[in-house]
Coordinates of C-alpha atoms in Angstrom, one line a residue:
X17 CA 3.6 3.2 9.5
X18 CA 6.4 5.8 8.6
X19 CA 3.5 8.8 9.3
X20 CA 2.5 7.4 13.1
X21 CA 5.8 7.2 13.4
X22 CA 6.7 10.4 12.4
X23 CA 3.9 11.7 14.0
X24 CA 4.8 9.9 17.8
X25 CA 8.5 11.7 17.1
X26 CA 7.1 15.1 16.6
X27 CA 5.1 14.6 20.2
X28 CA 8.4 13.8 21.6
X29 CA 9.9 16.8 20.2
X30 CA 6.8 19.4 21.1
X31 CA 7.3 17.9 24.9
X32 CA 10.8 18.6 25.0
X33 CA 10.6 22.1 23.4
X34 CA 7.8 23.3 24.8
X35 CA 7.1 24.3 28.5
X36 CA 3.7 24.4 30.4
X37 CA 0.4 22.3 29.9
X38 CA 1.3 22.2 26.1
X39 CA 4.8 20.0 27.2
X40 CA 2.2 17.5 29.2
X41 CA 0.0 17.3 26.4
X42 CA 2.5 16.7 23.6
X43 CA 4.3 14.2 26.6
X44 CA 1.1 12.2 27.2
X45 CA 0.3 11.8 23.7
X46 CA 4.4 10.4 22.9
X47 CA 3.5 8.2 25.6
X48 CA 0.3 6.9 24.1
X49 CA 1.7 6.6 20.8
X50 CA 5.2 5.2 21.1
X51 CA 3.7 1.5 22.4
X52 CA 1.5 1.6 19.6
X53 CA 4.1 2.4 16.8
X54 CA 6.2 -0.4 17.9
X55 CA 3.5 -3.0 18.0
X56 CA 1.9 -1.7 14.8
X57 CA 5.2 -2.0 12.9
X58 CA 6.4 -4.7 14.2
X59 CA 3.3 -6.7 13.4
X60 CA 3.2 -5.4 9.9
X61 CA 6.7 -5.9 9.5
X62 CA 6.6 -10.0 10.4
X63 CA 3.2 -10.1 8.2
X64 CA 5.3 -8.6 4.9
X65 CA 8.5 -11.0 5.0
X66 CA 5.8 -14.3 6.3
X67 CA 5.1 -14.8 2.3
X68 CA 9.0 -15.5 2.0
X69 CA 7.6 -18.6 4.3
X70 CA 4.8 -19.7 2.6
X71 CA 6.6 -19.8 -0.8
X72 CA 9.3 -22.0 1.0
X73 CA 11.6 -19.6 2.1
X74 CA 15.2 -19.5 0.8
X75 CA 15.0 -22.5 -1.7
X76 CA 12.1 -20.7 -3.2
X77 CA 13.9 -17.4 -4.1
X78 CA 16.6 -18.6 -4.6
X79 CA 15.1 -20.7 -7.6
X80 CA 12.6 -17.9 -8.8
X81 CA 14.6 -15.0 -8.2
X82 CA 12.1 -13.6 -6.0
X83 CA 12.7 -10.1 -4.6

């Protein structure tokens, strides 16, 4: 997730630094990738804290000491 991120950031960058066809091609690309990060990671993101769920929640780590 951290890559694709860093990845849609550097395309950001490259269409603010640059000027010319290079700028629209770094500019389209941010704009294809910057929905996808934040779906991507925020889908992941729910899927790694929904075993805190399943186990019971707070009760549950409290009582195991689950990290």
């Amino acid at each position: 997730m951290r890559a694709l991120a860093y990845l849609a950031a550097a395309a950001i960058d490259a269409g603010r630094a640059t000027t010319g066809e290079s700028a629209v091609r770094a500019q389209r690309r941010a704009d294809l990738l910057i929905p996808v990060v934040k779906a991507w990671c925020t889908d992941l993101g729910s899927k790694s804290f929904d075993r805190d769920q399943v186990h019971g929640g707070m009760g549950y780590i409290e009582d195991t000491a689950a990290q």
